[in-house]
PDB file of C-alpha atoms and ligand atoms in Angstrom:
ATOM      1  CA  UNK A1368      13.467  -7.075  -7.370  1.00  0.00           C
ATOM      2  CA  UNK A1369      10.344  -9.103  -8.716  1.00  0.00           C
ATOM      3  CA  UNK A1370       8.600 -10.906  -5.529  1.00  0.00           C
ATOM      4  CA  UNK A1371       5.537 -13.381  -6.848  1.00  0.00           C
ATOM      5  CA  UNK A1372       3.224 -14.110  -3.729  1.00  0.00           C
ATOM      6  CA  UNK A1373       0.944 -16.582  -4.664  1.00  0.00           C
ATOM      7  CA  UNK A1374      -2.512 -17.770  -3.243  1.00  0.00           C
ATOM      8  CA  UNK A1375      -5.041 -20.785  -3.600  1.00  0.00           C
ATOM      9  CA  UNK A1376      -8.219 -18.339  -4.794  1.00  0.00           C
ATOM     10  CA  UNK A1377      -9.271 -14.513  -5.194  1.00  0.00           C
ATOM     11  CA  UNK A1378     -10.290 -14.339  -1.897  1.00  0.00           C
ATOM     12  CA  UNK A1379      -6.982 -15.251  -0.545  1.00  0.00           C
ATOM     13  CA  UNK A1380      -5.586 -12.835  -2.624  1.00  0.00           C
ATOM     14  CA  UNK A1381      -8.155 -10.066  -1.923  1.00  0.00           C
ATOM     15  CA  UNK A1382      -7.542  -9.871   1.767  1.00  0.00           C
ATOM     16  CA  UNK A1383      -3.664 -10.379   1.478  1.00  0.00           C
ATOM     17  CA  UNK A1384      -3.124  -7.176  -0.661  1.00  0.00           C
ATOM     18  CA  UNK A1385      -5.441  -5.381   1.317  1.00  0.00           C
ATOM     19  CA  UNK A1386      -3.707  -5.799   4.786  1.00  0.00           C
ATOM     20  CA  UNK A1387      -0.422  -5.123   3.047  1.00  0.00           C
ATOM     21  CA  UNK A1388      -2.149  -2.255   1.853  1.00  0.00           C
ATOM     22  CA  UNK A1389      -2.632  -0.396   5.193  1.00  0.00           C
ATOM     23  CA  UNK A1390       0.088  -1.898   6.584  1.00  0.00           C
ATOM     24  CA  UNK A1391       2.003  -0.138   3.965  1.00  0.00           C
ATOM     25  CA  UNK A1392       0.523   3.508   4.135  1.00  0.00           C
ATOM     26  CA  UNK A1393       0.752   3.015   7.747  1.00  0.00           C
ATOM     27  CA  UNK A1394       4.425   2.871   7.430  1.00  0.00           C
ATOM     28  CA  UNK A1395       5.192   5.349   4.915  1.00  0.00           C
ATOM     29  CA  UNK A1396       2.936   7.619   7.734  1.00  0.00           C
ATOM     30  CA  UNK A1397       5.266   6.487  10.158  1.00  0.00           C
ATOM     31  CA  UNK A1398       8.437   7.766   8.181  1.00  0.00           C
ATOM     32  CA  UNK A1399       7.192  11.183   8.498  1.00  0.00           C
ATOM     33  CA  UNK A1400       5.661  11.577   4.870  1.00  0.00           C
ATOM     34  CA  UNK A1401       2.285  11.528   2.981  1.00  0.00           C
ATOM     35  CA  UNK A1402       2.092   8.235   1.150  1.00  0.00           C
ATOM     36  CA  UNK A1403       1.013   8.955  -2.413  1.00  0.00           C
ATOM     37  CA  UNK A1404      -0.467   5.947  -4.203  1.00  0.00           C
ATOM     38  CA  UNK A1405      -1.457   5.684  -8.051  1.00  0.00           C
ATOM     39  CA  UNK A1406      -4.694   3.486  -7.754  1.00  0.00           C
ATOM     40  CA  UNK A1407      -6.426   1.184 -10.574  1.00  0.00           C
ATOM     41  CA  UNK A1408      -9.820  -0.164 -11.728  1.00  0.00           C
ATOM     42  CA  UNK A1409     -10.560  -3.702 -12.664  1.00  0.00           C
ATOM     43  CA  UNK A1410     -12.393  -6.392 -10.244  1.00  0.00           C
ATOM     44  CA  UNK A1411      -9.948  -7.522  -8.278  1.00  0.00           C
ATOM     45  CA  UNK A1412      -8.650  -4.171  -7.447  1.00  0.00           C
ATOM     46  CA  UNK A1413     -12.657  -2.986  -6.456  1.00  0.00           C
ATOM     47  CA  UNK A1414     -12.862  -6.360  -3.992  1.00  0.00           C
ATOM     48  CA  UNK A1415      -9.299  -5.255  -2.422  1.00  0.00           C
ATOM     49  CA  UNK A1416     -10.989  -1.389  -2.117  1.00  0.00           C
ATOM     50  CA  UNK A1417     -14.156  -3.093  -0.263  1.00  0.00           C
ATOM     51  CA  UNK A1418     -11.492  -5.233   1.938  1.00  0.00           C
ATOM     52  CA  UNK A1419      -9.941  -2.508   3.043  1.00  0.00           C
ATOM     53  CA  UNK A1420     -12.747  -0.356   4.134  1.00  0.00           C
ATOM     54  CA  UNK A1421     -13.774  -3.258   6.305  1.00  0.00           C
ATOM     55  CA  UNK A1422     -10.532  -3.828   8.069  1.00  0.00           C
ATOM     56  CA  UNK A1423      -9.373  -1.932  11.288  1.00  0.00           C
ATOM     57  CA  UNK A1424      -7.071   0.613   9.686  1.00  0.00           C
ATOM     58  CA  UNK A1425      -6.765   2.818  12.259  1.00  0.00           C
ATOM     59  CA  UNK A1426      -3.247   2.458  12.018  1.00  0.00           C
ATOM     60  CA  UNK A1427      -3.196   4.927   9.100  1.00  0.00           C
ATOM     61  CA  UNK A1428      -4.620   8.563   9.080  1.00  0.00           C
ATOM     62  CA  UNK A1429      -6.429   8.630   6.144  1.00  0.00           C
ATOM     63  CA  UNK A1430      -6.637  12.484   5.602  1.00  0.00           C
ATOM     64  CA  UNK A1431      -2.714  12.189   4.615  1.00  0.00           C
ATOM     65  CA  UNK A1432      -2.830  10.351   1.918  1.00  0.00           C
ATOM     66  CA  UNK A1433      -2.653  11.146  -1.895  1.00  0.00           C
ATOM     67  CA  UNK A1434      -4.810   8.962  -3.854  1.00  0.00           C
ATOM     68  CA  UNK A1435      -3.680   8.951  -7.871  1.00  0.00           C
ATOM     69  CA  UNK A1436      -4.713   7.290 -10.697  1.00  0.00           C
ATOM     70  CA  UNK A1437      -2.777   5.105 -13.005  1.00  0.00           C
ATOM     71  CA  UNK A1438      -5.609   5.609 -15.544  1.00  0.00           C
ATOM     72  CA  UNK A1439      -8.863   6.416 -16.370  1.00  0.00           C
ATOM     73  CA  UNK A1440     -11.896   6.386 -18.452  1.00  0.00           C
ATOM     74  CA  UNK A1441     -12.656   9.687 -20.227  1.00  0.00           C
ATOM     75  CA  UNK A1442     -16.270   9.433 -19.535  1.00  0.00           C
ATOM     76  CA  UNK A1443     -18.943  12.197 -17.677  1.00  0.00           C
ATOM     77  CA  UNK A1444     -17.807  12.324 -13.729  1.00  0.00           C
ATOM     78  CA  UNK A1445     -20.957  10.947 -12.811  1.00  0.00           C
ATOM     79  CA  UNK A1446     -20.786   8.124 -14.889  1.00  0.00           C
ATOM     80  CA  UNK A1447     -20.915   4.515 -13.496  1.00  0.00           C
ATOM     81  CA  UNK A1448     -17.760   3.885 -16.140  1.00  0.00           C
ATOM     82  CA  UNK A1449     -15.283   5.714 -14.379  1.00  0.00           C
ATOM     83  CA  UNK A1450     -12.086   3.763 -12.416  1.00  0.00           C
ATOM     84  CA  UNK A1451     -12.949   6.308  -9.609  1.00  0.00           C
ATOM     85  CA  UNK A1452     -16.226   5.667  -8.900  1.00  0.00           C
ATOM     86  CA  UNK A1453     -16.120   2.262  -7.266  1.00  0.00           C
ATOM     87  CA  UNK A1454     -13.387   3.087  -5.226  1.00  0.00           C
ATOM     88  CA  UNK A1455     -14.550   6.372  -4.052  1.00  0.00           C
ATOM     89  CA  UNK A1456     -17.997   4.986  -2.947  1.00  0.00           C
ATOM     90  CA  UNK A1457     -16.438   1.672  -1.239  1.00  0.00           C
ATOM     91  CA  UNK A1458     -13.387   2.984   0.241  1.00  0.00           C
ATOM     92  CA  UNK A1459     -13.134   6.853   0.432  1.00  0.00           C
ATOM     93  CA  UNK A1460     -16.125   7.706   1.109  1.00  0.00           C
ATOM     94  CA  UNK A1461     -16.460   5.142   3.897  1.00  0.00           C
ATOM     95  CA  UNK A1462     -12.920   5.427   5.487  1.00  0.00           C
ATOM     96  CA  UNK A1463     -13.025   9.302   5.361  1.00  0.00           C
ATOM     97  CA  UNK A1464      -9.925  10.833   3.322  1.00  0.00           C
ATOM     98  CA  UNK A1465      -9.455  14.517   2.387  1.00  0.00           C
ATOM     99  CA  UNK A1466     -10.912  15.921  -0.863  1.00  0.00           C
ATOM    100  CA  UNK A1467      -7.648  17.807  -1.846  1.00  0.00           C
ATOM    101  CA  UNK A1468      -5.973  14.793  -1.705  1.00  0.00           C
ATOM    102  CA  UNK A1469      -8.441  12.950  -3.826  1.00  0.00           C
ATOM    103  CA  UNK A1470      -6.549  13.559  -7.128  1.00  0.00           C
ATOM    104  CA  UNK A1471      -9.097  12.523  -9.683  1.00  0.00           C
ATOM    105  CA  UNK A1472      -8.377  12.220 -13.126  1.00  0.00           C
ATOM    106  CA  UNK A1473     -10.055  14.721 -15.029  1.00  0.00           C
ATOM    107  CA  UNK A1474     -13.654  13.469 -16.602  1.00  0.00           C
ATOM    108  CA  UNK A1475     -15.484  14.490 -20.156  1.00  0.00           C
ATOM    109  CA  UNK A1476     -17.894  16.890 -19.095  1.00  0.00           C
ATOM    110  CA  UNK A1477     -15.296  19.382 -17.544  1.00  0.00           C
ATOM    111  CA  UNK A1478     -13.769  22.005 -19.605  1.00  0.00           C
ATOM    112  CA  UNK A1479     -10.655  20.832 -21.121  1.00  0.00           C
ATOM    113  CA  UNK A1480     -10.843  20.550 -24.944  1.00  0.00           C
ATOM    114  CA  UNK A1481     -10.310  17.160 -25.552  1.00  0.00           C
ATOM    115  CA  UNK A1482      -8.639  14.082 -24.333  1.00  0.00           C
ATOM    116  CA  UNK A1483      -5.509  14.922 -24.946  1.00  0.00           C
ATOM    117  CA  UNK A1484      -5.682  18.184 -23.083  1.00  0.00           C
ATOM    118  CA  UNK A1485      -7.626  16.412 -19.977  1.00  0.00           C
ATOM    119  CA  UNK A1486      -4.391  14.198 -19.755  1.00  0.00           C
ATOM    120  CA  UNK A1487      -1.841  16.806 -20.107  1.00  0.00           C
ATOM    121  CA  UNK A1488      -3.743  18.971 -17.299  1.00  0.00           C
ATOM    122  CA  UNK A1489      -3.108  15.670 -15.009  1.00  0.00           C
ATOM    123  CA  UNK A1490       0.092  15.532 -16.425  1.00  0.00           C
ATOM    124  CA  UNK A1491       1.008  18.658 -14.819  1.00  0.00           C
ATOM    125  CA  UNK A1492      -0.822  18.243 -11.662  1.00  0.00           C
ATOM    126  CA  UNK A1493       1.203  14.959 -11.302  1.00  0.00           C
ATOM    127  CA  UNK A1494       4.771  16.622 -11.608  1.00  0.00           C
ATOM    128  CA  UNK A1495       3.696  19.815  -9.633  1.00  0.00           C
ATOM    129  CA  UNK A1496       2.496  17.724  -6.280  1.00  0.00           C
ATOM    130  CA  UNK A1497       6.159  16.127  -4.706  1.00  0.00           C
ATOM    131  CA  UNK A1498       7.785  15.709  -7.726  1.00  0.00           C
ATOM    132  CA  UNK A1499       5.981  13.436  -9.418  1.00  0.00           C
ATOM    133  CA  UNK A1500       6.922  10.330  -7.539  1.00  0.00           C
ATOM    134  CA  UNK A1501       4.678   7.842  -6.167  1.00  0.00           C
ATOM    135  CA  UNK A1502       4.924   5.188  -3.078  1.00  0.00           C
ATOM    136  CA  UNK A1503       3.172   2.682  -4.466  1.00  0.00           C
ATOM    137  CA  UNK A1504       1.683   2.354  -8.168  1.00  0.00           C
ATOM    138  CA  UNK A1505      -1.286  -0.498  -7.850  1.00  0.00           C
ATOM    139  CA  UNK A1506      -2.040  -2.055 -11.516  1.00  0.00           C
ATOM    140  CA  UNK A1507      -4.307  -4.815 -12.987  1.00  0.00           C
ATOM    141  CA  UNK A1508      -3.432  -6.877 -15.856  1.00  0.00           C
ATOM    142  CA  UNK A1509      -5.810  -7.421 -18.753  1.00  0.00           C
ATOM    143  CA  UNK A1510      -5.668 -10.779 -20.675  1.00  0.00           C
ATOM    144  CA  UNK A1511      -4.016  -8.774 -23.179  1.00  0.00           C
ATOM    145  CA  UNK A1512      -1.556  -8.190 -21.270  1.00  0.00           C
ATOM    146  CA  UNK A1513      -2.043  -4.103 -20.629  1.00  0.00           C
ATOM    147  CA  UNK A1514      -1.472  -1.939 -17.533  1.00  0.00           C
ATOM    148  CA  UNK A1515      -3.083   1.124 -17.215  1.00  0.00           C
ATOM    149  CA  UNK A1516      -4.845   2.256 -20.324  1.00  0.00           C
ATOM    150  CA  UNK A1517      -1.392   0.827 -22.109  1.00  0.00           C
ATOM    151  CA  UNK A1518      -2.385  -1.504 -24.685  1.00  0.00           C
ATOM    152  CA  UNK A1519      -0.802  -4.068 -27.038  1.00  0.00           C
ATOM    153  CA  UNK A1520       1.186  -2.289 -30.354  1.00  0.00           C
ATOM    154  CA  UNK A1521      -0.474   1.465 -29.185  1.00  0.00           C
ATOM    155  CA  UNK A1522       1.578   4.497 -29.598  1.00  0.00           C
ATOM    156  CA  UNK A1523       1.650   5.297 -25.934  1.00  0.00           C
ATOM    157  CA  UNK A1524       4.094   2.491 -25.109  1.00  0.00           C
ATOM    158  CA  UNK A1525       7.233   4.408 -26.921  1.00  0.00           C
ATOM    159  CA  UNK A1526       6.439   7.934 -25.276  1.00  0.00           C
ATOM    160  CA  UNK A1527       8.290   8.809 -22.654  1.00  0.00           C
ATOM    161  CA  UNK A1528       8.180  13.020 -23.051  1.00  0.00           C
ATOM    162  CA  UNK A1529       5.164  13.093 -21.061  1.00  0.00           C
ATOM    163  CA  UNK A1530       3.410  12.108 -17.800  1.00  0.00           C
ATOM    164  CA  UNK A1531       0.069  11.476 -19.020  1.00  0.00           C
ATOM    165  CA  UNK A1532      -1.571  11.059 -22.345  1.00  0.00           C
ATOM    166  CA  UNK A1533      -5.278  10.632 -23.884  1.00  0.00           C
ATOM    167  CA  UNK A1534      -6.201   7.412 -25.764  1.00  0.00           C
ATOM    168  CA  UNK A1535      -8.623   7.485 -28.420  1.00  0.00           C
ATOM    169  CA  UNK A1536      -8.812   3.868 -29.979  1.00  0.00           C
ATOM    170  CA  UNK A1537      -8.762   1.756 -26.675  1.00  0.00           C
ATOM    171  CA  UNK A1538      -9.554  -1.911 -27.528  1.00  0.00           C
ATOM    172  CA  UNK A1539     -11.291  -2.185 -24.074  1.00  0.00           C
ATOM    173  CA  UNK A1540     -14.229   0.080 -24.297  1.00  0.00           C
ATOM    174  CA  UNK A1541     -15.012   2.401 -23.706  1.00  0.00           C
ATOM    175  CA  UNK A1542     -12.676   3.669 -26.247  1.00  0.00           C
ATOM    176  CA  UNK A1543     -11.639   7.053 -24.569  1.00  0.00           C
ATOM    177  CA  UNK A1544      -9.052   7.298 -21.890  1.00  0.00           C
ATOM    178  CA  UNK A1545      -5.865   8.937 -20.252  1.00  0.00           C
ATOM    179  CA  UNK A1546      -3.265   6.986 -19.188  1.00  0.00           C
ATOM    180  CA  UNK A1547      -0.283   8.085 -17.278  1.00  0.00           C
ATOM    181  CA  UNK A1548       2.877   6.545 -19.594  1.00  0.00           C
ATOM    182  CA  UNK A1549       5.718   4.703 -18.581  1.00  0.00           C
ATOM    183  CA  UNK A1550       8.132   6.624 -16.758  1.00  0.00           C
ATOM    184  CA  UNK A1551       5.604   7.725 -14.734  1.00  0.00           C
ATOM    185  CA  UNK A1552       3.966   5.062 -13.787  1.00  0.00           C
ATOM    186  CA  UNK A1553       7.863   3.295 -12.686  1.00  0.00           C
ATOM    187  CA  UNK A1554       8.777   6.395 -10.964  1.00  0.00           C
ATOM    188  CA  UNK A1555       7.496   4.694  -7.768  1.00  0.00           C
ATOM    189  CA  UNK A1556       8.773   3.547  -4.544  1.00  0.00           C
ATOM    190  CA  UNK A1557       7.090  -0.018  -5.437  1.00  0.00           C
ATOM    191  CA  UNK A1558       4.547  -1.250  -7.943  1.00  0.00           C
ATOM    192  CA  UNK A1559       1.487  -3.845  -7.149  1.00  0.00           C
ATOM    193  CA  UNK A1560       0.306  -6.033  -9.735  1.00  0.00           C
ATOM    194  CA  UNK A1561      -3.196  -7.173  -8.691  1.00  0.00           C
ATOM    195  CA  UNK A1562      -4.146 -10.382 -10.717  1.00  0.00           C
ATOM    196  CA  UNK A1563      -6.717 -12.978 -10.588  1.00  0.00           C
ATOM    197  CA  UNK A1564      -8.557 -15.522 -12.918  1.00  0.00           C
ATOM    198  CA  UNK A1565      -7.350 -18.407 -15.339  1.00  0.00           C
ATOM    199  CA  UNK A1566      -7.984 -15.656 -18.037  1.00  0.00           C
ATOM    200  CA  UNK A1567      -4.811 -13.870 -17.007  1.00  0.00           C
ATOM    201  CA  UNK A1568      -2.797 -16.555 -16.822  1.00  0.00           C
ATOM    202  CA  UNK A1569      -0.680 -16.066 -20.618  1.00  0.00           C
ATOM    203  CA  UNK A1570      -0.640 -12.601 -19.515  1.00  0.00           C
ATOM    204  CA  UNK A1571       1.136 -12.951 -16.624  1.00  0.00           C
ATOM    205  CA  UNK A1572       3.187 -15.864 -17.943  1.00  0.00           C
ATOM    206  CA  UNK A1573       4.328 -13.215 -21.324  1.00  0.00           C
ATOM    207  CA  UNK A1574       5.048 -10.626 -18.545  1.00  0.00           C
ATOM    208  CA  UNK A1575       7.115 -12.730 -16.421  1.00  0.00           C
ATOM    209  CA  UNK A1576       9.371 -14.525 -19.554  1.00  0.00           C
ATOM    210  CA  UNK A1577      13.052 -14.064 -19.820  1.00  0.00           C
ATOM    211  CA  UNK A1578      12.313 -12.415 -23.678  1.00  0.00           C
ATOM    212  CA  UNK A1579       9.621 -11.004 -24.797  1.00  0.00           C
ATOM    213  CA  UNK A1580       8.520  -7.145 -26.510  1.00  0.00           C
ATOM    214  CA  UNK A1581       6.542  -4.434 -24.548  1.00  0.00           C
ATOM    215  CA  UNK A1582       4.135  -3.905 -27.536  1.00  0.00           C
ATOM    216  CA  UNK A1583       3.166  -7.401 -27.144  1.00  0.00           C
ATOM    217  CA  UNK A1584       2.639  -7.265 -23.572  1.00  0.00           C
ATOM    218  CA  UNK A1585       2.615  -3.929 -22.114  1.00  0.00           C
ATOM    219  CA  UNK A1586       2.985  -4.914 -17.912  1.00  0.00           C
ATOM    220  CA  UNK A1587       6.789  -5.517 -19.237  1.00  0.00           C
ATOM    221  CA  UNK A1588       7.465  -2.098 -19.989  1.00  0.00           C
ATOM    222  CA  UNK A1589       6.956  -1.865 -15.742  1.00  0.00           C
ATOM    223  CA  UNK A1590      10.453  -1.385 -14.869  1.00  0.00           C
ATOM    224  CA  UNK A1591      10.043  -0.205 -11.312  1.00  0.00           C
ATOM    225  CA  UNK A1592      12.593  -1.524  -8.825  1.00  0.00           C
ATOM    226  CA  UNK A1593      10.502  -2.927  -6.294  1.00  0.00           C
ATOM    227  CA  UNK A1594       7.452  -5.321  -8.269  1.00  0.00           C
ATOM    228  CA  UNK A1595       5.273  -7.496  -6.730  1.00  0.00           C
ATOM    229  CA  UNK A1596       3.016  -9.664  -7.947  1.00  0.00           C
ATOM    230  CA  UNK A1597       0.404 -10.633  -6.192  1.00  0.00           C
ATOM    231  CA  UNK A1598      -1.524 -13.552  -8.307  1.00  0.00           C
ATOM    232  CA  UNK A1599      -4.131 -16.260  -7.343  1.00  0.00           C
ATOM    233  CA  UNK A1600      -3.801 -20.029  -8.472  1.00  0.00           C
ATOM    234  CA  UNK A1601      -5.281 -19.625 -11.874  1.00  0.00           C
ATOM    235  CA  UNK A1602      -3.607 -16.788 -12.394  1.00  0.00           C
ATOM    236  CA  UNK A1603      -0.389 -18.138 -11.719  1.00  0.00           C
ATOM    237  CA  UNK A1604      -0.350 -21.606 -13.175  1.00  0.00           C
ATOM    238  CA  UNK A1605       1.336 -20.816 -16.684  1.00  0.00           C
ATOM    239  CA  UNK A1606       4.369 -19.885 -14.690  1.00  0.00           C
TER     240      UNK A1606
HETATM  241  C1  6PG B 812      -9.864  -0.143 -17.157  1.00  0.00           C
HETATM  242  C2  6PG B 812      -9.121  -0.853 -16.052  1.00  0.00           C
HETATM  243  C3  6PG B 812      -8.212  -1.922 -16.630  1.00  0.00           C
HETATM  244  C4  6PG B 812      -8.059  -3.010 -15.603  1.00  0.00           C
HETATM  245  C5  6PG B 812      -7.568  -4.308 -16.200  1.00  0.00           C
HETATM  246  C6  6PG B 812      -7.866  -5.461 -15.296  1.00  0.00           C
HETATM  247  O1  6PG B 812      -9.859   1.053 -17.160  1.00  0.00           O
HETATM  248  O2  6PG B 812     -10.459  -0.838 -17.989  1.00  0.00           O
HETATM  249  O3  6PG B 812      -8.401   0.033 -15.281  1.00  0.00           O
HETATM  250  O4  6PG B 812      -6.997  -1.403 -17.065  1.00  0.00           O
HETATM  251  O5  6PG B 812      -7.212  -2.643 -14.569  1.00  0.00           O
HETATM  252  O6  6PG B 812      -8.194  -4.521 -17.435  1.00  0.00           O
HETATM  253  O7  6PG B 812      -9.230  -5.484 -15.019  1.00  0.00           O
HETATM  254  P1  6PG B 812      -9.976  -6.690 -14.366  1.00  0.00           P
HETATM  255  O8  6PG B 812      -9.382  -6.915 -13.010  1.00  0.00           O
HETATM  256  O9  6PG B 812     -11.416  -6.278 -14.308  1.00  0.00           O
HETATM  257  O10 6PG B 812      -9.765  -7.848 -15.289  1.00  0.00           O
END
């Protein structure tokens, strides 16, 4: 099922995904079960991530959540670069979660031996906490049309033997990243594509065609079940 919820600007969209959001963990909580949910960088995902902090979420007990990532950039932990960093100072910090459940993806300046090592360490981290299976998978879109650190004609688009993998020669600096491929990323409950901006609008449009080839445009290879888009005017008005 592919559900396209449409809104008149950014900040419509902003506060829309960010009371489904809670509204969503809240109900997973109220199933019985720790929601785990894959998070992303990009702008529009960092203005949901301050929108949510500032709502009433009270509703959800933030200690029992997992927080994933759908990918990251392989730079020091401190570093102002990473996907982690604006989320963890604007929303975890600020709605108090727990640090074991803050599942990080692993940063340069640790001790793994390269990229490729870093990723398959999350790899296995990912398959050895419930199974590997997410509740919800948030994602931007890039005007290239990539998800994740999955990017037009790239190797890591055909692999589907592993959970996670490194990226060396990422067109969107910097160039160094892991990524978690595919099959992970779709082995989800439901996936959220976050997009906003005129700038995104062939990319969504390639995405949403009848035909079209994953190496092209990467967000098609996002099989999950359950996709919604959640788009704003301009990014919605090549459909
Ligand atoms: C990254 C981001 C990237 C992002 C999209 C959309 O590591 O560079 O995670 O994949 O999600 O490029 O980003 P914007 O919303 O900033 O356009």
């Amino acid at each position: 099922m592919t559900d396209l919820k449409r809104y008149p600007d950014a900040a419509g969209l902003v506060s829309a995904v960010a009371e489904a959001f809670v509204a969503r963990l809240a109900e997973v909580q109220a199933e019985g079960r720790v929601p785990s949910v894959a998070l992303t960088g990009g702008t529009i995902a960092d203005e949901i991530y301050r929108a949510v902090a500032a709502l009433d979420s009270s509703a959800v007990d933030w200690t029992q959540v997992d927080f994933w990532w759908g990918d990251e950039r392989y730079v020091a932990a401190d570093s102002s670069d990473r996907n982690d960093r604006g989320v963890g100072r604007d929303l975890l910090d600020v709605v108090g979660v727990d640090a074991l459940r803050v599942h990080a993806m692993p940063a340069a300046d640790e001790s793994h031996a390269d990229v490729h090592a870093a990723a398959a360490a999350y790899g296995e981290a990912v398959r050895s906490t419930g199974g590997g299976a997410f509740d919800l998978v948030l994602l931007g879109l890039g005007p290239d049309g990539h998800v994740a650190s999955l990017f037009p004609g790239h190797p890591q688009l055909d692999r589907d033997d592993e959970v996670a993998l490194g990226v060396t020669d990422s067109p969107k600096p910097p160039p160094e990243r892991i990524t978690l491929t595919f099959p992970a990323l779709n082995r989800t409950r439901a996936v959220w594509f976050l997009v906003s901006g005129e700038g995104k609008a062939d990319a969504v449009a390639r995405a949403l065609a009848d035909e079209g080839s994953v190496h092209e445009t990467p967000a098609r290879g996002i099989t999950a079940t359950d996709r919604t888009w959640w788009l704003d005017e301009p990014a919605a008005s090549k459909l």
